[in-house]
């Protein structure tokens, strides 16, 4: 089996009487797309927050590249090689498309403490940013204001910013959210190729995309992993069908 | 509509022209007014880095303005009374030298901004406004009760401090100094805004979660911005005290903090020349309307209301027809 890049070990998070994450252990291996699905309220967002560093678990550990990062914050985990995309696009709307990817490249360089020379004079940052834009097909939009982009283009830009980080693992929170059939298909094709670069933990509601992309699927319900396996196994799993896909799916 | 890059030369040119015209027709009071505008503009350029780029609505920037003022007041007071400033084991002579006073003002304000920032930047929104206001009030009441340096009455400095090679008592020469420092601060703002730091800070204002996700700490970016901001406002405070040859607790007052915010909103939040235009307008209104009525602030309020409601991006927004730098 290939190397484990990202893993949660017996993660628990409680909010009062509610156990939002209940003994969750999942792992992401090099070269794979691991999809995380589950109905609304299953605890996906809480789990993502614990993996990305925004929320501390009550028990359990988060491992990134063999390192225990449970106590590390979002910034430290990003530096360690975890790139996330947001369910609701988190982009600097007033800035240009280019400035958004430039921010990613700047984060990857780890050198924001420069106060005098213009960021536009840094050819290395520019090259890195432009490469990411070109890969998602937004190179022609570089000087547009981000607020003017269509919803689909913003989703592409989300992915582009993550690419600039050159990460060791991707954590993607519903990258297909709100995309039309066409956009969804294109992004699916793109992510398909991306797994060779770095594995993707994919939280997604779009079942066509999940079934097309996932090497493995974990199903979350009421905070627990109720099933984990290949696409065929999950499709055949009775508990999953009852909890999530609905009878007859 | 005027292109944004022309605003800076136009406004700075106009300010300089008014001062030179006043020199030509021998109207020293007008030169004093332009100097006052330049100093207030400098203070607001400082605040604009925290508020405009960083989105930190500091309602306590009078702390730094006041610290700058008292740095000048205390050093000059000891110099003119031939006494020493005793800091425990250290005994320091006073000074009447502007460069030294500026250095002390900048360092003191930066240190205060570091401490205040470390505590208050843990909060955001209304809480940040309130905690910075609280710090402002602490300094204000401390200054009032500090009898050694005049308490409520403040300190009078009899002769303006000196600058090598210049006669600072000559209004136009002192204006020149303030104008030059304002230019330096504006260049600093412009460079910083276009530099990697400005890009990251501006993004931290809009989407802190994204900035964290690319591995940069919004908190650290804001803290550094707050320190730079406080240092510039502190320098302005030292100049303001030198302009009036007087420093008093009112330099620490919350009204002053509020006025600095008003200058920025009036001129254009986050815009390079916003604070300068705001300060010039403020001084003009204060002078002209103030001559007509004691209650001129009412009319300032009306104008501010009009700007906020109908001119997004302040006066710079009106002039350029753009509500923001990219719009």
Coordinates of C-alpha atoms in Angstrom, one line a residue:
Chain A
X1 CA 0.0 0.0 0.0
X2 CA 1.2 3.5 -0.7
X3 CA 2.2 6.1 1.8
X4 CA -0.4 7.6 4.1
X5 CA -0.3 11.3 3.6
X6 CA -3.2 12.5 5.8
X7 CA -5.0 10.7 8.5
X8 CA -7.4 11.2 11.4
X9 CA -7.1 8.7 14.3
X10 CA -10.1 8.2 16.5
X11 CA -11.2 11.8 16.2
X12 CA -13.9 12.9 18.6
X13 CA -15.6 16.3 18.8
X14 CA -18.6 17.1 21.1
X15 CA -20.8 20.1 21.2
X16 CA -22.7 19.7 24.5
X17 CA -24.7 16.5 24.3
X18 CA -24.2 16.3 20.5
X19 CA -21.2 14.2 19.3
X20 CA -20.5 15.8 16.0
X21 CA -17.4 13.6 15.3
X22 CA -17.6 10.2 16.8
X23 CA -14.4 8.2 16.7
X24 CA -13.6 9.0 13.1
X25 CA -10.5 7.4 11.6
X26 CA -9.9 8.0 7.9
X27 CA -6.8 8.1 5.8
X28 CA -5.7 9.6 2.6
X29 CA -3.0 7.7 0.7
X30 CA -0.6 9.0 -2.0
X31 CA -2.1 9.0 -5.5
X32 CA -5.7 8.6 -4.5
X33 CA -9.0 10.5 -4.3
X34 CA -10.8 9.7 -1.1
X35 CA -14.3 10.9 -1.1
X36 CA -16.2 11.8 2.0
X37 CA -20.0 11.7 1.7
X38 CA -22.9 11.9 4.0
X39 CA -26.2 13.6 4.4
X40 CA -26.6 17.1 5.8
X41 CA -25.8 17.2 9.5
X42 CA -23.6 14.1 9.3
X43 CA -20.7 16.1 10.7
X44 CA -18.7 16.7 7.5
X45 CA -18.0 20.4 8.1
X46 CA -17.0 19.7 11.7
X47 CA -14.6 17.1 10.5
X48 CA -13.1 19.3 7.8
X49 CA -12.6 22.1 10.4
X50 CA -10.6 19.6 12.5
X51 CA -8.5 18.4 9.6
X52 CA -7.8 21.9 8.3
X53 CA -7.0 23.2 11.8
X54 CA -9.8 25.6 12.6
X55 CA -11.3 23.4 15.3
X56 CA -9.5 21.4 18.0
X57 CA -10.8 17.8 18.5
X58 CA -11.7 16.7 22.0
X59 CA -9.9 13.4 21.5
X60 CA -7.9 11.7 18.8
X61 CA -5.1 12.9 16.5
X62 CA -4.6 14.4 13.0
X63 CA -1.6 13.2 11.2
X64 CA 0.0 15.0 8.2
X65 CA 2.9 13.3 6.4
X66 CA 3.5 11.2 9.5
X67 CA 3.6 14.2 11.8
X68 CA 1.1 14.8 14.6
X69 CA -0.4 18.2 13.7
X70 CA -3.3 18.0 16.2
X71 CA -2.0 21.0 18.1
X72 CA -1.0 23.0 15.0
X73 CA -3.2 25.8 13.7
X74 CA -4.5 26.4 10.2
X75 CA -1.4 28.4 9.2
X76 CA 1.0 25.8 10.3
X77 CA -0.9 23.0 8.5
X78 CA -1.0 25.0 5.3
X79 CA 2.8 25.5 5.5
X80 CA 3.2 21.8 6.1
X81 CA 1.5 21.1 2.8
X82 CA -2.2 20.9 3.3
X83 CA -4.2 23.0 0.7
X84 CA -7.9 23.4 1.1
X85 CA -10.7 24.8 -1.0
X86 CA -13.8 26.3 0.6
X87 CA -17.4 25.3 0.1
X88 CA -18.3 28.9 -0.3
X89 CA -15.6 30.6 -2.3
X90 CA -13.3 32.5 0.0
X91 CA -11.6 34.9 -2.4
X92 CA -10.6 38.6 -2.1
X93 CA -13.5 39.9 -4.2
X94 CA -12.2 43.5 -4.5
X95 CA -8.9 42.2 -5.9
X96 CA -8.1 41.0 -9.4
X97 CA -8.1 37.3 -10.3
X98 CA -4.3 37.5 -10.6
X99 CA -3.9 39.0 -7.1
X100 CA -5.8 36.1 -5.6
X101 CA -3.4 33.5 -7.1
X102 CA -0.5 35.8 -6.2
X103 CA -1.6 35.6 -2.6
X104 CA -1.4 31.8 -2.8
X105 CA 2.0 32.0 -4.4
X106 CA 3.1 34.4 -1.7
X107 CA 1.8 32.1 1.0
X108 CA 3.8 29.2 -0.5
X109 CA 7.0 31.4 -0.6
X110 CA 6.5 32.2 3.1
X111 CA 7.9 35.7 2.6
X112 CA 5.2 38.2 3.1
X113 CA 7.4 40.6 5.1
X114 CA 8.5 42.7 2.2
X115 CA 7.4 46.3 2.4
X116 CA 9.2 48.1 -0.4
X117 CA 9.5 46.3 -3.7
X118 CA 6.3 45.8 -5.6
X119 CA 4.9 42.2 -5.6
X120 CA 4.5 42.6 -9.3
X121 CA 8.4 42.8 -9.7
X122 CA 8.7 39.3 -8.2
X123 CA 9.0 37.1 -11.4
X124 CA 9.0 33.9 -9.4
X125 CA 5.7 34.6 -7.7
X126 CA 4.2 35.8 -11.0
X127 CA 5.3 32.6 -12.8
X128 CA 3.9 30.4 -10.1
X129 CA 0.6 32.3 -10.0
X130 CA 0.2 32.4 -13.8
X131 CA 0.9 28.7 -14.1
X132 CA -1.9 27.9 -11.7
X133 CA -4.3 30.2 -13.5
X134 CA -3.5 28.6 -16.8
X135 CA -4.0 25.2 -15.5
X136 CA -7.6 25.9 -14.5
X137 CA -8.2 27.8 -17.7
X138 CA -8.5 31.3 -16.2
X139 CA -5.3 32.9 -17.8
X140 CA -7.4 35.2 -19.9
X141 CA -9.2 36.6 -16.9
X142 CA -6.1 37.6 -14.9
X143 CA -6.9 41.3 -14.8
X144 CA -10.6 41.0 -14.1
X145 CA -12.0 41.9 -10.7
X146 CA -12.8 38.7 -8.8
X147 CA -16.3 39.9 -8.0
X148 CA -17.1 40.1 -11.8
X149 CA -16.3 36.4 -12.3
X150 CA -19.2 33.9 -12.8
X151 CA -19.9 31.4 -10.0
X152 CA -18.2 28.7 -12.0
X153 CA -15.1 30.8 -12.6
X154 CA -14.8 31.5 -8.9
X155 CA -14.9 27.7 -8.2
X156 CA -12.0 27.4 -10.7
X157 CA -10.1 30.2 -9.0
X158 CA -10.6 28.4 -5.6
X159 CA -8.8 25.4 -7.1
X160 CA -6.1 27.6 -8.7
X161 CA -5.3 29.2 -5.4
X162 CA -4.9 25.7 -3.8
X163 CA -2.6 24.8 -6.8
X164 CA -0.2 27.7 -6.2
X165 CA 0.6 26.2 -2.8
X166 CA 2.1 23.1 -4.5
X167 CA 0.7 21.1 -1.6
X168 CA 1.3 17.5 -0.5
X169 CA -2.5 17.0 0.0
X170 CA -5.7 18.7 -1.0
X171 CA -8.7 19.0 1.2
X172 CA -11.6 20.0 -1.1
X173 CA -14.9 21.1 0.4
X174 CA -17.6 20.6 -2.2
X175 CA -15.7 22.0 -5.2
X176 CA -18.6 21.2 -7.5
X177 CA -21.1 23.2 -5.4
X178 CA -23.3 25.2 -7.6
X179 CA -21.7 24.2 -10.9
X180 CA -23.8 23.3 -13.9
X181 CA -23.5 19.9 -15.5
X182 CA -20.9 21.2 -17.9
X183 CA -18.7 22.9 -15.3
X184 CA -19.0 19.9 -13.1
X185 CA -17.8 17.6 -15.9
X186 CA -14.8 19.8 -16.7
X187 CA -13.7 20.0 -13.0
X188 CA -14.2 16.3 -12.6
X189 CA -11.8 15.8 -15.5
X190 CA -9.3 18.2 -14.0
X191 CA -9.4 16.6 -10.5
X192 CA -8.9 13.2 -12.1
X193 CA -5.5 14.2 -13.3
X194 CA -4.6 16.1 -10.2
X195 CA -4.5 13.0 -7.9
X196 CA -1.1 12.0 -9.3
X197 CA 0.3 15.3 -8.1
X198 CA -1.2 15.1 -4.6
X199 CA -4.0 13.1 -3.1
X200 CA -7.4 14.7 -2.6
X201 CA -9.7 14.3 0.3
X202 CA -12.9 15.2 -1.5
X203 CA -16.1 16.2 0.3
X204 CA -18.8 16.3 -2.3
X205 CA -22.5 16.1 -2.8
X206 CA -22.4 15.5 -6.5
X207 CA -22.7 11.8 -6.7
X208 CA -21.8 11.5 -10.4
X209 CA -18.5 13.3 -9.6
X210 CA -17.9 11.1 -6.5
X211 CA -18.5 7.9 -8.3
X212 CA -16.4 9.0 -11.3
X213 CA -13.4 10.1 -9.3
X214 CA -13.2 8.3 -6.0
X215 CA -10.7 5.5 -5.4
X216 CA -12.3 5.0 -2.0
X217 CA -15.4 6.4 -0.3
X218 CA -16.1 6.9 3.3
X219 CA -19.7 7.5 4.4
X220 CA -20.4 9.7 7.4
X221 CA -23.7 9.6 9.3
X222 CA -24.4 11.1 12.7
X223 CA -20.7 11.8 13.2
X224 CA -19.6 8.2 12.6
X225 CA -18.0 6.5 9.6
X226 CA -20.7 3.9 8.8
X227 CA -19.0 2.5 5.7
X228 CA -15.7 2.8 3.9
X229 CA -14.7 1.1 0.6
X230 CA -14.5 1.2 -3.1
X231 CA -17.2 2.7 -5.3
X232 CA -18.7 -0.7 -6.0
X233 CA -18.7 -1.7 -2.3
X234 CA -20.4 1.6 -1.2
X235 CA -23.0 1.3 -4.0
X236 CA -23.9 -2.2 -2.7
X237 CA -23.8 -1.3 1.0
X238 CA -27.3 -1.6 2.5
X239 CA -26.6 0.7 5.5
X240 CA -25.4 3.4 3.1
X241 CA -28.4 3.2 0.9
X242 CA -30.6 3.5 3.9
X243 CA -28.8 6.4 5.4
X244 CA -27.9 8.4 2.4
X245 CA -28.6 7.4 -1.1
X246 CA -32.2 6.5 -0.3
X247 CA -33.8 3.2 -1.2
X248 CA -33.7 2.4 -4.9
X249 CA -30.6 4.5 -5.6
Chain B
X1 CA -13.4 62.1 -14.0
X2 CA -9.7 62.3 -13.0
X3 CA -7.5 59.2 -13.3
X4 CA -6.4 58.0 -9.8
X5 CA -2.7 58.4 -10.4
X6 CA -3.2 62.2 -11.1
X7 CA -4.9 62.8 -7.8
X8 CA -1.7 62.7 -5.7
X9 CA 0.3 65.2 -7.8
X10 CA -2.8 67.5 -8.1
X11 CA -3.6 67.5 -4.3
X12 CA 0.0 67.8 -3.1
X13 CA 0.6 70.5 -5.8
X14 CA -2.4 72.4 -4.6
X15 CA -1.4 72.2 -0.9
X16 CA 2.1 73.4 -1.8
X17 CA 0.8 76.2 -4.0
X18 CA -1.5 77.5 -1.3
X19 CA 1.5 77.7 1.1
X20 CA 3.7 79.4 -1.4
X21 CA 1.0 81.8 -2.4
X22 CA 0.5 82.6 1.3
X23 CA 4.2 83.3 1.5
X24 CA 4.1 85.6 -1.5
X25 CA 1.2 87.7 -0.1
X26 CA 2.7 87.5 3.4
X27 CA -0.2 85.6 5.1
X28 CA 1.6 83.5 7.8
X29 CA -1.7 82.4 9.3
X30 CA -2.6 80.7 6.0
X31 CA 0.7 78.9 6.1
X32 CA -0.1 77.7 9.6
X33 CA -3.4 76.4 8.3
X34 CA -1.7 74.4 5.5
X35 CA 0.8 73.1 8.0
X36 CA -2.0 72.0 10.2
X37 CA -3.6 70.2 7.3
X38 CA -0.3 68.5 6.4
X39 CA 0.1 67.3 10.0
X40 CA -3.4 66.0 10.3
X41 CA -3.1 64.3 6.9
X42 CA 0.1 62.6 8.1
X43 CA -1.7 61.3 11.2
X44 CA -4.5 60.0 9.0
X45 CA -2.1 58.5 6.5
X46 CA -0.9 56.5 9.5
X47 CA -4.3 55.4 10.5
X48 CA -5.2 54.6 6.9
X49 CA -2.7 51.8 6.8
X50 CA -4.5 50.0 9.7
X51 CA -8.0 51.1 8.8
X52 CA -8.0 51.4 5.1
X53 CA -5.8 48.5 4.0
X54 CA -6.1 46.3 7.1
X55 CA -9.7 47.0 7.9
X56 CA -8.8 47.7 11.6
X57 CA -11.2 50.4 12.8
X58 CA -9.0 51.8 15.5
X59 CA -10.9 54.2 17.7
X60 CA -7.8 54.8 19.8
X61 CA -5.2 56.3 17.4
X62 CA -5.1 59.4 19.5
X63 CA -2.9 57.3 21.8
X64 CA -0.1 57.5 19.3
X65 CA -0.8 61.1 18.4
X66 CA -0.7 62.0 22.0
X67 CA 2.4 59.9 22.7
X68 CA 4.2 61.7 19.9
X69 CA 3.0 65.0 21.3
X70 CA 4.2 64.2 24.8
X71 CA 7.5 62.8 23.5
X72 CA 8.1 66.3 22.1
X73 CA 6.6 68.0 25.2
X74 CA 8.6 66.1 27.8
X75 CA 11.9 66.2 26.0
X76 CA 11.6 69.9 25.2
X77 CA 10.3 70.7 28.7
X78 CA 13.4 69.2 30.3
X79 CA 15.6 71.0 27.8
X80 CA 14.0 74.4 28.4
X81 CA 14.0 74.0 32.2
X82 CA 17.6 72.5 32.2
X83 CA 16.5 69.5 34.2
X84 CA 17.0 65.8 33.5
X85 CA 14.5 63.1 32.8
X86 CA 15.0 60.4 35.4
X87 CA 14.0 56.9 34.3
X88 CA 15.1 54.8 37.3
X89 CA 18.8 54.2 36.9
X90 CA 18.9 56.2 33.6
X91 CA 19.1 59.9 33.6
X92 CA 18.4 61.6 30.2
X93 CA 18.9 65.2 29.2
X94 CA 16.0 66.9 27.4
X95 CA 16.3 67.8 23.8
X96 CA 15.3 70.6 21.4
X97 CA 16.3 68.7 18.3
X98 CA 13.5 67.7 16.0
X99 CA 15.2 64.6 14.5
X100 CA 15.8 63.1 18.0
X101 CA 12.3 64.0 19.2
X102 CA 10.8 62.4 16.1
X103 CA 12.8 59.2 16.7
X104 CA 11.6 59.1 20.3
X105 CA 8.0 59.8 19.2
X106 CA 8.2 57.0 16.5
X107 CA 9.8 54.4 18.7
X108 CA 7.4 55.1 21.7
X109 CA 4.3 55.0 19.5
X110 CA 5.5 51.8 17.8
X111 CA 6.1 50.1 21.1
X112 CA 2.7 51.3 22.4
X113 CA 1.1 50.0 19.2
X114 CA 2.8 46.7 19.6
X115 CA 1.4 46.2 23.2
X116 CA -2.1 47.6 22.4
X117 CA -2.2 45.6 19.2
X118 CA -1.2 42.3 20.9
X119 CA -4.1 42.7 23.3
X120 CA -6.8 44.3 21.1
X121 CA -6.2 42.4 17.8
X122 CA -7.5 39.3 19.5
X123 CA -10.9 40.9 19.0
X124 CA -12.6 42.2 15.9
X125 CA -15.5 44.3 14.8
X126 CA -17.2 46.3 17.5
X127 CA -15.1 44.8 20.2
X128 CA -11.9 46.0 18.5
X129 CA -13.4 49.5 18.3
X130 CA -14.3 49.5 22.0
X131 CA -11.0 48.1 23.3
X132 CA -9.0 50.6 21.3
X133 CA -11.3 53.4 22.6
X134 CA -10.7 52.1 26.1
X135 CA -6.9 52.3 25.6
X136 CA -7.4 55.8 24.4
X137 CA -9.3 56.8 27.5
X138 CA -6.6 55.2 29.7
X139 CA -3.9 57.3 28.2
X140 CA -6.2 60.4 28.3
X141 CA -6.9 60.1 32.0
X142 CA -3.3 59.2 32.8
X143 CA -2.1 62.4 31.1
X144 CA -4.7 64.4 33.0
X145 CA -3.4 63.1 36.3
X146 CA 0.3 63.3 35.5
X147 CA 1.0 66.5 37.4
X148 CA 4.8 66.4 36.7
X149 CA 4.0 67.3 33.1
X150 CA 1.2 69.8 33.5
X151 CA -1.7 67.4 34.1
X152 CA -4.9 68.9 32.7
X153 CA -3.1 72.1 31.8
X154 CA -0.6 70.5 29.5
X155 CA 2.9 71.7 28.7
X156 CA 3.9 74.9 26.9
X157 CA 7.1 74.9 25.0
X158 CA 8.3 78.5 24.5
X159 CA 10.5 78.1 21.4
X160 CA 9.8 75.7 18.5
X161 CA 12.4 72.8 18.4
X162 CA 15.2 73.0 15.9
X163 CA 16.1 71.2 12.8
X164 CA 19.7 71.3 11.5
X165 CA 20.1 73.9 8.8
X166 CA 16.6 75.3 9.0
X167 CA 14.9 78.1 10.9
X168 CA 11.8 76.3 12.1
X169 CA 10.3 79.5 13.5
X170 CA 9.8 80.6 10.0
X171 CA 6.3 79.3 9.1
X172 CA 7.2 78.3 5.5
X173 CA 10.3 76.4 6.6
X174 CA 8.3 74.4 9.2
X175 CA 5.6 73.8 6.6
X176 CA 8.3 72.5 4.3
X177 CA 9.4 70.0 6.9
X178 CA 5.9 68.7 7.6
X179 CA 5.1 68.6 3.8
X180 CA 8.3 66.6 3.2
X181 CA 7.4 64.1 5.9
X182 CA 3.9 63.8 4.5
X183 CA 5.4 63.0 1.1
X184 CA 7.6 60.3 2.7
X185 CA 4.6 58.8 4.4
X186 CA 2.6 58.8 1.2
X187 CA 5.4 57.1 -0.7
X188 CA 5.7 54.5 2.1
X189 CA 2.0 53.9 1.9
X190 CA 2.1 53.5 -1.8
X191 CA 5.1 51.1 -1.8
X192 CA 3.8 49.1 1.1
X193 CA 0.4 48.7 -0.6
X194 CA 1.9 47.4 -3.7
X195 CA 4.4 45.2 -1.9
X196 CA 3.8 41.6 -0.8
X197 CA 2.9 42.8 2.6
X198 CA 0.2 45.1 1.3
X199 CA -1.3 42.3 -0.9
X200 CA -1.5 40.0 2.1
X201 CA -2.8 42.6 4.5
X202 CA -5.5 43.7 2.0
X203 CA -6.5 40.1 1.6
X204 CA -6.6 39.6 5.4
X205 CA -9.1 42.4 5.6
X206 CA -11.4 40.8 3.0
X207 CA -11.0 37.0 3.6
X208 CA -8.9 36.1 6.7
X209 CA -9.8 32.5 6.3
X210 CA -8.2 32.4 2.9
X211 CA -5.1 34.1 4.1
X212 CA -4.7 31.5 6.8
X213 CA -5.4 28.7 4.3
X214 CA -2.4 29.8 2.2
X215 CA -0.2 29.7 5.3
X216 CA 0.0 33.4 6.3
X217 CA -1.2 34.6 9.7
X218 CA -3.7 37.4 9.5
X219 CA -3.0 38.3 13.1
X220 CA 0.7 38.9 12.5
X221 CA 0.0 40.9 9.4
X222 CA -2.5 43.1 11.3
X223 CA -0.1 43.5 14.2
X224 CA 2.7 44.8 11.9
X225 CA 0.3 47.1 10.1
X226 CA -0.9 48.4 13.5
X227 CA 2.7 49.1 14.6
X228 CA 3.6 50.9 11.3
X229 CA 0.3 52.8 11.5
X230 CA 0.9 53.9 15.1
X231 CA 4.4 55.0 14.5
X232 CA 3.4 57.3 11.6
X233 CA 0.5 58.8 13.7
X234 CA 3.0 59.3 16.5
X235 CA 5.3 61.2 14.3
X236 CA 2.4 63.4 13.3
X237 CA 1.7 64.0 17.0
X238 CA 5.2 65.3 17.6
X239 CA 4.9 67.7 14.7
X240 CA 1.4 68.8 15.9
X241 CA 2.8 69.7 19.3
X242 CA 5.6 71.6 17.7
X243 CA 3.2 73.5 15.5
X244 CA 1.2 74.6 18.6
X245 CA 4.2 74.7 20.8
X246 CA 1.9 73.2 23.3
X247 CA 0.8 69.7 24.3
X248 CA -2.1 68.7 26.5
X249 CA -4.3 65.7 27.3
X250 CA -6.7 66.6 24.5
X251 CA -4.2 65.1 22.1
X252 CA -5.2 61.8 23.7
X253 CA -9.0 62.5 23.5
X254 CA -11.4 60.1 21.8
X255 CA -12.7 63.1 19.8
X256 CA -9.3 63.2 18.1
X257 CA -9.4 59.5 17.4
X258 CA -12.9 60.0 15.9
X259 CA -11.7 63.0 13.8
X260 CA -8.9 60.9 12.3
X261 CA -11.5 58.3 11.2
X262 CA -13.7 61.1 9.8
X263 CA -10.8 62.5 7.7
X264 CA -10.3 59.1 6.2
X265 CA -14.0 58.4 5.5
X266 CA -14.4 61.9 4.1
X267 CA -11.4 61.5 1.7
X268 CA -11.7 57.9 0.8
X269 CA -11.1 54.8 2.9
X270 CA -8.0 52.9 1.9
X271 CA -7.2 55.3 -0.9
X272 CA -3.7 56.8 -1.0
X273 CA -4.8 60.4 -1.0
X274 CA -8.0 60.0 1.0
X275 CA -6.5 61.2 4.3
X276 CA -4.8 64.2 2.7
X277 CA -8.0 65.3 0.9
X278 CA -10.0 64.7 4.1
X279 CA -7.5 66.7 6.2
X280 CA -7.5 69.6 3.8
X281 CA -11.3 69.7 3.7
X282 CA -11.5 69.4 7.5
X283 CA -9.1 72.4 8.0
X284 CA -10.9 74.4 5.4
X285 CA -14.3 73.8 7.0
X286 CA -13.0 74.3 10.5
X287 CA -11.6 77.7 9.4
X288 CA -14.4 79.0 7.2
X289 CA -17.4 77.5 8.9
X290 CA -15.8 78.0 12.2
X291 CA -15.7 81.8 11.5
X292 CA -19.4 81.8 10.8
X293 CA -20.6 79.6 13.7
X294 CA -19.3 77.9 16.8
X295 CA -21.4 74.9 15.8
X296 CA -19.6 74.2 12.6
X297 CA -19.3 70.5 13.4
X298 CA -23.0 70.2 12.5
X299 CA -22.2 71.1 8.9
X300 CA -19.2 68.8 8.9
X301 CA -21.7 66.1 10.0
X302 CA -24.0 66.9 7.2
X303 CA -21.2 66.7 4.6
X304 CA -20.0 63.5 6.1
X305 CA -23.5 62.0 5.9
X306 CA -23.8 63.1 2.3
X307 CA -20.4 61.5 1.4
X308 CA -21.2 58.2 3.2
X309 CA -24.7 58.0 1.7
X310 CA -24.1 59.2 -1.8
X311 CA -20.4 58.9 -2.6
X312 CA -18.9 55.5 -1.9
X313 CA -15.2 55.9 -1.8
X314 CA -15.3 59.4 -0.4
X315 CA -14.1 62.5 -2.2
X316 CA -11.4 60.4 -4.1
X317 CA -14.3 58.1 -5.2
X318 CA -16.2 61.2 -6.4
X319 CA -13.2 62.5 -8.3
X320 CA -12.2 59.3 -9.9
X321 CA -15.7 57.9 -10.4
X322 CA -14.5 54.7 -8.8
X323 CA -15.7 53.5 -5.4
X324 CA -12.6 51.4 -4.9
X325 CA -9.1 51.1 -6.3
X326 CA -10.2 48.3 -8.7
X327 CA -13.8 49.1 -9.3

